[in-house]
Short mmCIF file of C-alpha atoms in Angstrom, two decimals:
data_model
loop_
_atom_site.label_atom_id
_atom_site.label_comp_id
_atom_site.label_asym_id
_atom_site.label_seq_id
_atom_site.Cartn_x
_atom_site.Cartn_y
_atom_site.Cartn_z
CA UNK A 1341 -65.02 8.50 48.17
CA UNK A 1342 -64.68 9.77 51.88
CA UNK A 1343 -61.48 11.03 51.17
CA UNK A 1344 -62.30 12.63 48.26
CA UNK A 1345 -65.74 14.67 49.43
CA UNK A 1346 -62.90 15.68 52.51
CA UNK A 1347 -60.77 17.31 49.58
CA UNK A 1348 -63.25 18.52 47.73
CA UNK A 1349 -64.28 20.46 51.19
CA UNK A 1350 -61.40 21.71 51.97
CA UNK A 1351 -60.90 23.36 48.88
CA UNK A 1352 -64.34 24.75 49.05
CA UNK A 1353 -63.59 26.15 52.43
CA UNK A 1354 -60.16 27.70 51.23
CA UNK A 1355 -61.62 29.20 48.18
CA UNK A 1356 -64.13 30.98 50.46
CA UNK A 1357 -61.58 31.94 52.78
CA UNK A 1358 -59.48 33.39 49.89
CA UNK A 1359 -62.79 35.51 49.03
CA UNK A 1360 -63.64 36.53 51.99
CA UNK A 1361 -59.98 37.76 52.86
CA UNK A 1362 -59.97 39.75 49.26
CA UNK A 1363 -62.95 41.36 49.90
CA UNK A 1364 -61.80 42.38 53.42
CA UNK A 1365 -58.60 43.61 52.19
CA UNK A 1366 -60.29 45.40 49.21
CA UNK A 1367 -62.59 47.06 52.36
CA UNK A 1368 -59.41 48.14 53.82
CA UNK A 1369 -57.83 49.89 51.31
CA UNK A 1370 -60.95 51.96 49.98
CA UNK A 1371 -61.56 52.75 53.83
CA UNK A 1372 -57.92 54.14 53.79
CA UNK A 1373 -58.98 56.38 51.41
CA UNK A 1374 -61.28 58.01 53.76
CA UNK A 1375 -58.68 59.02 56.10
CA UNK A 1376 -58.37 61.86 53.65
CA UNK A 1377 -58.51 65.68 55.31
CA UNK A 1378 -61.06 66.48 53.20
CA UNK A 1379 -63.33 64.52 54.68
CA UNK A 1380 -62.83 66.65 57.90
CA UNK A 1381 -65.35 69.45 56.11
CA UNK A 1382 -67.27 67.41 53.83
CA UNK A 1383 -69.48 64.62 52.69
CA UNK A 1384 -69.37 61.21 50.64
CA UNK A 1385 -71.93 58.73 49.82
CA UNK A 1386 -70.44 55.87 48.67
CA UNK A 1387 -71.18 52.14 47.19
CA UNK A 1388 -69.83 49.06 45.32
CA UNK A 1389 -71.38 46.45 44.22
CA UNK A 1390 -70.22 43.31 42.74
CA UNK A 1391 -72.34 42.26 39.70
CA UNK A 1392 -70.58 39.24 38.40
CA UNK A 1393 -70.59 38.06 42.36
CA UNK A 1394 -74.11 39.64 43.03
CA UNK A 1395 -72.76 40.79 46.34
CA UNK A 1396 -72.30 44.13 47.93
CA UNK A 1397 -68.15 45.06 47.84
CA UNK A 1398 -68.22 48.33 49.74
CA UNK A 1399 -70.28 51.00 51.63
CA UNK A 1400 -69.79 54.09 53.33
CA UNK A 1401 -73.18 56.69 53.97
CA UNK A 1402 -74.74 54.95 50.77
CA UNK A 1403 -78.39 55.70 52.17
CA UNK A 1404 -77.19 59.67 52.99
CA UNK A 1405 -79.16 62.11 50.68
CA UNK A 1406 -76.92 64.04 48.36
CA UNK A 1407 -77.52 66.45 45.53
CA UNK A 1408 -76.73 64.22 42.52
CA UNK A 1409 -75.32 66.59 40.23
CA UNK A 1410 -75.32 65.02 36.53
CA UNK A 1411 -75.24 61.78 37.82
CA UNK A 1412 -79.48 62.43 37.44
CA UNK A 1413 -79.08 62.01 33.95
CA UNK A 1414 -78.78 58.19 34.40
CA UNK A 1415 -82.16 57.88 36.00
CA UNK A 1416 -83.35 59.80 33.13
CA UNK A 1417 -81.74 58.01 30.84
CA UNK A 1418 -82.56 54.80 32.22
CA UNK A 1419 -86.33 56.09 32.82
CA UNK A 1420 -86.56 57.13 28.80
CA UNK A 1421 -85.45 53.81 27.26
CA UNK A 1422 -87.98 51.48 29.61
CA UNK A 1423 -90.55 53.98 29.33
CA UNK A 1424 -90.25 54.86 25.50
CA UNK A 1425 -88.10 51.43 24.26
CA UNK A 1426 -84.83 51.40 22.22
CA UNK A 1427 -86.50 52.45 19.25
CA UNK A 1428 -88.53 55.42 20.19
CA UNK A 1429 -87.77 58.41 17.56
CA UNK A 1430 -87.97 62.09 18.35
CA UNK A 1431 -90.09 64.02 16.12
CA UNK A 1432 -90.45 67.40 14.26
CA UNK A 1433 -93.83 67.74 12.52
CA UNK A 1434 -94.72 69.84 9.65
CA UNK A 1435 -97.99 69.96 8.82
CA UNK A 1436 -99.36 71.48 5.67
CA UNK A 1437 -103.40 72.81 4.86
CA UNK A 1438 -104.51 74.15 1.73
CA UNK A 1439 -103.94 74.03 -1.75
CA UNK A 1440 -100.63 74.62 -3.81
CA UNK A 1441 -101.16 76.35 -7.21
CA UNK A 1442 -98.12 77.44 -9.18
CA UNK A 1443 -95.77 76.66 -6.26
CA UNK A 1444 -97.28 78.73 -4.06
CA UNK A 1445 -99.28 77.09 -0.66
CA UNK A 1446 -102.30 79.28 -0.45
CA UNK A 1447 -102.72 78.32 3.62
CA UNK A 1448 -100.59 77.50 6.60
CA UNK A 1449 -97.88 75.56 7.37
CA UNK A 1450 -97.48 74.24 11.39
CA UNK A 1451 -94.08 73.44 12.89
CA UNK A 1452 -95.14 71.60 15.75
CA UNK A 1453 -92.14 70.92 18.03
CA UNK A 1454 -90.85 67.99 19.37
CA UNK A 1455 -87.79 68.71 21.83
CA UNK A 1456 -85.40 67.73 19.24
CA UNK A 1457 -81.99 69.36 21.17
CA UNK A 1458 -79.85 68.16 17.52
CA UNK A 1459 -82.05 69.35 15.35
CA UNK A 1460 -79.40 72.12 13.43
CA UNK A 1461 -78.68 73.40 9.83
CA UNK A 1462 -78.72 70.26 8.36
CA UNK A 1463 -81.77 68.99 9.76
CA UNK A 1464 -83.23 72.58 8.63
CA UNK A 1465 -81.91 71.37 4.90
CA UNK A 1466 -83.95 68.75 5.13
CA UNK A 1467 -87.13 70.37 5.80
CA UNK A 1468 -86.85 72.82 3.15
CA UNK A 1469 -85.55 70.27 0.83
CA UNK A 1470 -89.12 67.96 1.88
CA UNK A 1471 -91.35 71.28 0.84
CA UNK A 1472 -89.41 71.91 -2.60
CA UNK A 1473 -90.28 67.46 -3.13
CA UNK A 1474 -93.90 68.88 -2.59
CA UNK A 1475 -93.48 71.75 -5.30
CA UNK A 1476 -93.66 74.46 -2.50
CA UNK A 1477 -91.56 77.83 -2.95
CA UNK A 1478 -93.84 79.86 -1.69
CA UNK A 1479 -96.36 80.29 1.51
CA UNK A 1480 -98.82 82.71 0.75
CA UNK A 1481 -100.69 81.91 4.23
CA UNK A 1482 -99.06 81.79 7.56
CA UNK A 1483 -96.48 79.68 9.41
CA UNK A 1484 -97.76 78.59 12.76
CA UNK A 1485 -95.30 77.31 15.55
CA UNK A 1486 -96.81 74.96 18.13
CA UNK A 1487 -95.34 74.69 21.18
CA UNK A 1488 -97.91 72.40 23.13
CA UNK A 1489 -95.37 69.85 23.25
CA UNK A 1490 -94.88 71.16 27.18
CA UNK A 1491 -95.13 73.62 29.74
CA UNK A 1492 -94.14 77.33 29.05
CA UNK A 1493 -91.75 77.16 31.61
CA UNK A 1494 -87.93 77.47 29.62
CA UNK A 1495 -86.23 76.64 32.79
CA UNK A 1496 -85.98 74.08 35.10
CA UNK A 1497 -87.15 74.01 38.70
CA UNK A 1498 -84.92 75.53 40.70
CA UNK A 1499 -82.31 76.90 38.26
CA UNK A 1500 -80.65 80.13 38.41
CA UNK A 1501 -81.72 82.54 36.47
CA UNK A 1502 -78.18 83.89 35.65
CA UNK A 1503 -76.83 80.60 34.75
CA UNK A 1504 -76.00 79.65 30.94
CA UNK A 1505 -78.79 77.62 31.26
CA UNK A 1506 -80.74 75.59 28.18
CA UNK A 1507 -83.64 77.21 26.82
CA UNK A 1508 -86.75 74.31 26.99
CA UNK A 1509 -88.58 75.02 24.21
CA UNK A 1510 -90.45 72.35 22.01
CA UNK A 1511 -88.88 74.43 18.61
CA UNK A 1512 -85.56 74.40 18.85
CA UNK A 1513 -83.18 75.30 16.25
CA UNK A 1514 -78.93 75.42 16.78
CA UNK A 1515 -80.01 75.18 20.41
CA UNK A 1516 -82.35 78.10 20.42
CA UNK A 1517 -86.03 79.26 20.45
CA UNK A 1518 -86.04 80.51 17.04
CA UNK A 1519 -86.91 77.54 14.92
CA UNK A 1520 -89.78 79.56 12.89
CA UNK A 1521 -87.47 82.83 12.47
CA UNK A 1522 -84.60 80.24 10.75
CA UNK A 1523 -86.86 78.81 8.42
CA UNK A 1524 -88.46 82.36 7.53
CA UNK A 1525 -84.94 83.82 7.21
CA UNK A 1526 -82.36 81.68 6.01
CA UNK A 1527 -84.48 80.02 2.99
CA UNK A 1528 -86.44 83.50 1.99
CA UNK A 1529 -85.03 83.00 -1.45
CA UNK A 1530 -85.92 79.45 -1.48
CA UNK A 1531 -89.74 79.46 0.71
CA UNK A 1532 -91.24 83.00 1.37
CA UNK A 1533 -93.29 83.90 3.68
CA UNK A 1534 -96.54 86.04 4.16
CA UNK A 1535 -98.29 86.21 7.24
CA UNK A 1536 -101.67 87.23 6.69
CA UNK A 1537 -104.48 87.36 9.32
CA UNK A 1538 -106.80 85.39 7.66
CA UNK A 1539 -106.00 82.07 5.73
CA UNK A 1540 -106.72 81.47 2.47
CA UNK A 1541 -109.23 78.65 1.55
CA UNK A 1542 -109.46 76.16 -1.24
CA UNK A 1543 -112.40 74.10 -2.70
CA UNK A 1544 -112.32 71.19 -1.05
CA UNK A 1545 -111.35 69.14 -3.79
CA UNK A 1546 -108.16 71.30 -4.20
CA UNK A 1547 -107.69 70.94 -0.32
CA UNK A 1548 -103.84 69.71 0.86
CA UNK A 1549 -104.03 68.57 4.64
CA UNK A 1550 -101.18 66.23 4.90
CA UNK A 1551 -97.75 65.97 7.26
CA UNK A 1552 -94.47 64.59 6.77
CA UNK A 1553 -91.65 64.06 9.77
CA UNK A 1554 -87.94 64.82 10.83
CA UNK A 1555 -87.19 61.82 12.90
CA UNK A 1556 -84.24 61.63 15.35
CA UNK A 1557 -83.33 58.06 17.13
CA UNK A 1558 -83.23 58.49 21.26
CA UNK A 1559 -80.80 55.62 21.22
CA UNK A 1560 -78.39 56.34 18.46
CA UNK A 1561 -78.25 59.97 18.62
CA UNK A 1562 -79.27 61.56 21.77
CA UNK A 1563 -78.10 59.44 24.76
CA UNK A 1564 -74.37 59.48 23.33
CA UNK A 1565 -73.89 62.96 23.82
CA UNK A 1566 -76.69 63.18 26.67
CA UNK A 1567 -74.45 60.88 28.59
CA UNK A 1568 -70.42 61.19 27.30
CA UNK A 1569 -70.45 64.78 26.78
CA UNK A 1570 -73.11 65.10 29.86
CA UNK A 1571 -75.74 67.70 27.80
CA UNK A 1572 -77.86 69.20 30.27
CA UNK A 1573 -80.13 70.49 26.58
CA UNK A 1574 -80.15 67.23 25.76
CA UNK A 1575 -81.08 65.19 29.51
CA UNK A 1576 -84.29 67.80 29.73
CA UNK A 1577 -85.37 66.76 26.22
CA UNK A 1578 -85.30 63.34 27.21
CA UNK A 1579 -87.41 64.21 30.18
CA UNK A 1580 -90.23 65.18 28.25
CA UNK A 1581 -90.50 62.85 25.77
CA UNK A 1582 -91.63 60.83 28.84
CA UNK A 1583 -93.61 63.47 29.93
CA UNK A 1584 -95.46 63.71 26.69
CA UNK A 1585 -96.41 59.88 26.85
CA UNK A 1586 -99.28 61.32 28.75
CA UNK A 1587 -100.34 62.38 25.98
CA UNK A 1588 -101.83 66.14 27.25
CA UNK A 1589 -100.67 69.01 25.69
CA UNK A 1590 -98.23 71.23 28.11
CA UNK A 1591 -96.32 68.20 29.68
CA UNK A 1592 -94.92 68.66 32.60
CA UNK A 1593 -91.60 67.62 34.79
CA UNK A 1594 -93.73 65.83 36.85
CA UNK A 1595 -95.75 63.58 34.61
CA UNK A 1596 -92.00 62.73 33.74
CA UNK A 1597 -91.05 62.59 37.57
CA UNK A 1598 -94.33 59.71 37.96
CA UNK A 1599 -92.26 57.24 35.58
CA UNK A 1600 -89.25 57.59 37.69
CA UNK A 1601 -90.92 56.76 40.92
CA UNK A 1602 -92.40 53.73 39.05
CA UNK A 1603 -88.48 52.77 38.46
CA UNK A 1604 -87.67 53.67 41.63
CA UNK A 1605 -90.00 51.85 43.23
CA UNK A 1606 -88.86 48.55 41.06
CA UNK A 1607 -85.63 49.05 42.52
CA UNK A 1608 -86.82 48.18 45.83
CA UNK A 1609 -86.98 51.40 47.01
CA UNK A 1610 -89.08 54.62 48.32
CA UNK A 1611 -89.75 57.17 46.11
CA UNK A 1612 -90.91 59.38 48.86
CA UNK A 1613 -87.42 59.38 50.28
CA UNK A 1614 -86.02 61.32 47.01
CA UNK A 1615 -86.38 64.30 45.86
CA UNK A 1616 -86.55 64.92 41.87
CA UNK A 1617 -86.46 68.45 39.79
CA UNK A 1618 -85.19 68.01 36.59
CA UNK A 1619 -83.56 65.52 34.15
CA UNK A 1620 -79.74 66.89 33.93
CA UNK A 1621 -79.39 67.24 37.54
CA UNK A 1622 -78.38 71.17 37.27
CA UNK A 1623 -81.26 71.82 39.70
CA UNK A 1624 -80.14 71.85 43.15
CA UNK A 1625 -83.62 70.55 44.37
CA UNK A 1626 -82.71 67.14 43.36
CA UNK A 1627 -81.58 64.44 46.08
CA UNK A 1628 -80.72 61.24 45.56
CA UNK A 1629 -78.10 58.15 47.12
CA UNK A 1630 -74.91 56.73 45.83
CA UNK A 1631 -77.35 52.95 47.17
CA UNK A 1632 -80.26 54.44 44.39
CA UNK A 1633 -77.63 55.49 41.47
CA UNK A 1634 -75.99 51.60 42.12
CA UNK A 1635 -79.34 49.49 42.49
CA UNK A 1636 -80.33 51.75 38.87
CA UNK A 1637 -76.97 50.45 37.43
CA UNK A 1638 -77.35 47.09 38.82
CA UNK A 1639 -80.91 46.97 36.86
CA UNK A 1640 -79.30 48.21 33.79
CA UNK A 1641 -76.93 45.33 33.88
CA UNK A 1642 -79.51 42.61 34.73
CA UNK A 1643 -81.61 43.61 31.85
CA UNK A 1644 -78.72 43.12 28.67
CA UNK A 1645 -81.06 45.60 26.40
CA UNK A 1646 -80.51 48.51 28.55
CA UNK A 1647 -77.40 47.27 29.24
CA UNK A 1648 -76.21 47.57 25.53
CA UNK A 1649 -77.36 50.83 24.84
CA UNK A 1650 -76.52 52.86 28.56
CA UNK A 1651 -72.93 51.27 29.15
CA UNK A 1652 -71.22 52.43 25.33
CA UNK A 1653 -72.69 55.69 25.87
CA UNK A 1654 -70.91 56.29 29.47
CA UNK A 1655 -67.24 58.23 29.22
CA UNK A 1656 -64.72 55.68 29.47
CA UNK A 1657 -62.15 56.67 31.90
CA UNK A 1658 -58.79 58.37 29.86
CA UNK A 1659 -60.44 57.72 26.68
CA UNK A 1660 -63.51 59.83 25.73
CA UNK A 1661 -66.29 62.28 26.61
CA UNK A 1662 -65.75 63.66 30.34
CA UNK A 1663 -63.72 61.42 31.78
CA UNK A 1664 -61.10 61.61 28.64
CA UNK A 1665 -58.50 63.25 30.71
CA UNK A 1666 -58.80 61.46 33.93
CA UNK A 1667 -57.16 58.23 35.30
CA UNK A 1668 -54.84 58.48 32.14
CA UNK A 1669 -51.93 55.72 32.84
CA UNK A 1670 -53.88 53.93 35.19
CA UNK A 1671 -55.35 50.54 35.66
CA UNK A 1672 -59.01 52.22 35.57
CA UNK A 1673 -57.89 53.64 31.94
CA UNK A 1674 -60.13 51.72 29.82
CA UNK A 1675 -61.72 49.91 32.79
CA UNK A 1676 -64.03 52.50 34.48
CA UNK A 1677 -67.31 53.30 32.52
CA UNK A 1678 -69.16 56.19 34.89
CA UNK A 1679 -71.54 59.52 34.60
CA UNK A 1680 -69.48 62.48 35.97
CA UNK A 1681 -71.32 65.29 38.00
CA UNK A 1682 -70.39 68.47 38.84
CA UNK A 1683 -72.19 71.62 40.33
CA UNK A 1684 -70.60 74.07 43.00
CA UNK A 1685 -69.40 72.24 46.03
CA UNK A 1686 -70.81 68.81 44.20
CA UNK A 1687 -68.54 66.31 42.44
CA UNK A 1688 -70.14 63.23 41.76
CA UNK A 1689 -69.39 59.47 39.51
CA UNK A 1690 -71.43 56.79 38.99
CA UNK A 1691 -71.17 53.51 36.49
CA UNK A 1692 -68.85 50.79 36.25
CA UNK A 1693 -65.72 49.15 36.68
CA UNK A 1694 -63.72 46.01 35.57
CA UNK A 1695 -61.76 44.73 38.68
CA UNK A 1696 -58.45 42.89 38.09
CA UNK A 1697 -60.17 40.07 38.69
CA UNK A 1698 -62.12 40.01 35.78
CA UNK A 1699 -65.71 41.21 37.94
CA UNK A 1700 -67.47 43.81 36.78
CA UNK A 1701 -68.53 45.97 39.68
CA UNK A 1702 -71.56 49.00 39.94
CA UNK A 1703 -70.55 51.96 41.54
CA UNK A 1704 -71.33 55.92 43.06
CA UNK A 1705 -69.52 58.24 44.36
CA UNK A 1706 -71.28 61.54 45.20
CA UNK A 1707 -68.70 64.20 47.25
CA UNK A 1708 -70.92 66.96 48.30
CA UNK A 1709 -69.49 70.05 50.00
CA UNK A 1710 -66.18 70.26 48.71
CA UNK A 1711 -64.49 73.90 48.04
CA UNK A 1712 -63.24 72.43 44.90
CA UNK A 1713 -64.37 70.06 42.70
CA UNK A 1714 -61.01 69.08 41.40
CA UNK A 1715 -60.34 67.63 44.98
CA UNK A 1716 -63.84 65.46 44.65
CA UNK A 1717 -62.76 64.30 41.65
CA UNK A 1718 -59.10 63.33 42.46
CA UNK A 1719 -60.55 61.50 45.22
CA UNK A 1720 -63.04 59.23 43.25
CA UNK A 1721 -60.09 58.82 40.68
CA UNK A 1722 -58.08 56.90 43.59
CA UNK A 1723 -60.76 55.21 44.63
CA UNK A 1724 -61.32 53.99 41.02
CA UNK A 1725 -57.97 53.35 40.35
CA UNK A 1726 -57.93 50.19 43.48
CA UNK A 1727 -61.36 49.05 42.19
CA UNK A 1728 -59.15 48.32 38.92
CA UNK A 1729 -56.02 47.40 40.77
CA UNK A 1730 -54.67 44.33 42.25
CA UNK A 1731 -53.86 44.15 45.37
CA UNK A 1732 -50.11 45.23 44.62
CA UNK A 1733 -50.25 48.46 42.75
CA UNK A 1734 -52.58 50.28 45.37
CA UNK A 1735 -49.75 52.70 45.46
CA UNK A 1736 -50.68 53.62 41.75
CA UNK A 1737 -51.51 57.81 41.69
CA UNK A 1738 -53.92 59.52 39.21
CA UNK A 1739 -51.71 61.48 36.18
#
């Protein structure tokens, strides 16, 4: 027995060995990455984090404060779903008073917005297609479009006004702020409309209040392209459905902005020691760590819902959405799962990767004051590519 607990030991202590000598040499190679030029006139903020271990792999300025780029969008992301749950719906409204007499609605008919960024000629169908069920062809009243969803503002805090920037409006057709004028002109020979001043009015008994709903699911049909194709439309929508939880009309970014710190602050962290603007990262106001994006993926994993909904809707590396066409022919090809970023002198990545060991690792990357962002990102694809590598094919390049 002796002999045995003596072996048993030893193997213990030469497993622990071998660990501790892969991580070191793991250490080694990433820091040889750093040796880069680049570095000479710019910034990184890097960490790695083993999940399957539950031990940190790697850091390098992890606590610096860095403008995030679209990278943001997973704390939005990440904020929505706990906040609203996996099966929260968007919603437009259409709400209907008065009375219908010979297909006509003698009264109004409200479009009261919702944020829906997908909401398109189809969706539009289906509106005009629910008023026709209801034995409307005509509107002899008015059409009323409520924005009180949220705030006037149509931009985000600090965005350029010269950018191609999305418009943030609660009625949004195709992307733009002309839900009303669509339905007005597109179905005139289907639903016509006459604005008059004054309503009409029915008897009571006659009287039509009633509402019906164009529902679109966060999960399913907004975070995919929020998240693969990184839309910025898309990330501020999300933003104020939180915002709208409040339950005021004329939400606000920073009713939003609250919920995050709550997260934040369940990450073991300060909120105080960020700085938040907007929910696609485009604003330039926004500051955040490559040790907050990590701890936010490192919750996602430890909690298998989130999990199962933010890690298929990440661009897999050389396969789809932004990250389709890099680390092609590489071991991170179908092994890195991560959120690009990119605004001027800002390249950013944040998500996952499958070591050759089988681990799954958390990881950000956030290179801030580069002249281009193509060098930012062919540095975060080498580093990638030895997260994914054994030892022996460090020598592996990005195609």
């Amino acid at each position: 027995m002796k002999q045995f607990l003596i072996t048993l030991l030893g193997l213990v202590l030469c497993s622990s060995a071998a660990k501790a000598q892969q991580g070191t040499h793991l250490q080694s190679r990433l820091d040889s990455l750093l040796l880069d030029p680049m570095f000479e006139t710019s910034q990184v903020g890097i960490m790695v984090y083993d999940l399957t271990a539950d031990t940190v792999v790697y850091t390098h300025g992890h606590r610096q404060l860095l403008r995030p780029a679209s990278t943001m969008k997973l704390l939005t992301a990440v904020t929505a779903l706990r906040e609203l749950g996996t099966d929260y719906q968007l919603h437009t409204e259409i709400r209907i008073d008065g009375f219908v007499s010979d297909s006509t609605l003698y009264g109004s008919l409200t479009c009261i917005g919702g944020m829906d960024p997908s909401f398109d000629s189809q969706r539009m169908n289906e509106l005009t297609d629910s008023l026709l069920a209801r034995g409307i062809k005509t509107i002899q009243g008015s059409v009323i479009a409520d924005r009180t969803m949220k705030d006037t503002l149509l931009l985000g805090e600090g965005w350029c006004w010269d950018d191609n920037n999305p418009v943030l409006s609660p009625l949004l057709y195709n992307r733009k702020d002309r839900f009303v004028e669509e339905l007005c002109g597109r179905y005139a020979h289907e639903v016509e409309i006459r604005n008059k001043e004054e309503m009409m009015k029915a008897e009571a008994q006659d009287s039509l209040h009633s509402s019906f709903f164009l529902p679109t699911s966060l999960a399913e049909r907004i975070l995919p392209p929020m998240l693969k194709k990184s839309d910025n439309l898309y990330a501020e929508s999300v933003l104020y459905q939180v915002a709208a939880q409040s339950g005021t009309p004329f939400a606000t970014a920073r009713q939003a902005q609250q919920a995050e710190k709550r997260l934040i602050e369940d990450l073991g962290l300060h909120p105080a020691d960020y700085r938040l603007a907007d929910g696609s990262g485009l604003s330039p106001y926004n500051y955040l760590s490559a040790e907050l994006l990590v701890r936010l993926l490192r919750y996602v994993y430890n909690t298998p819902k989130l999990f199962s909904y933010i890690q298929p809707a990440l661009p897999v590396a050389g396969i789809d959405g932004t990250l389709k066409d890099r680390m092609k022919k590489t071991p991170a090809q179908g092994n890195i799962w991560a959120k690009t970023g990119t605004l001027t002198g800002v390249s950013s990545l944040a998500g996952y990767a499958l070591a050759a060991n089988g681990h799954m690792l958390a990881f950000a990357i956030i290179n801030q004051g580069v002249r281009s962002n193509r060098v930012g990102r062919d540095f975060q694809d080498r580093f990638c590519i030895r997260l994914c590598s054994p030892s022996q094919e460090n020598s592996i390049k990005t195609k």
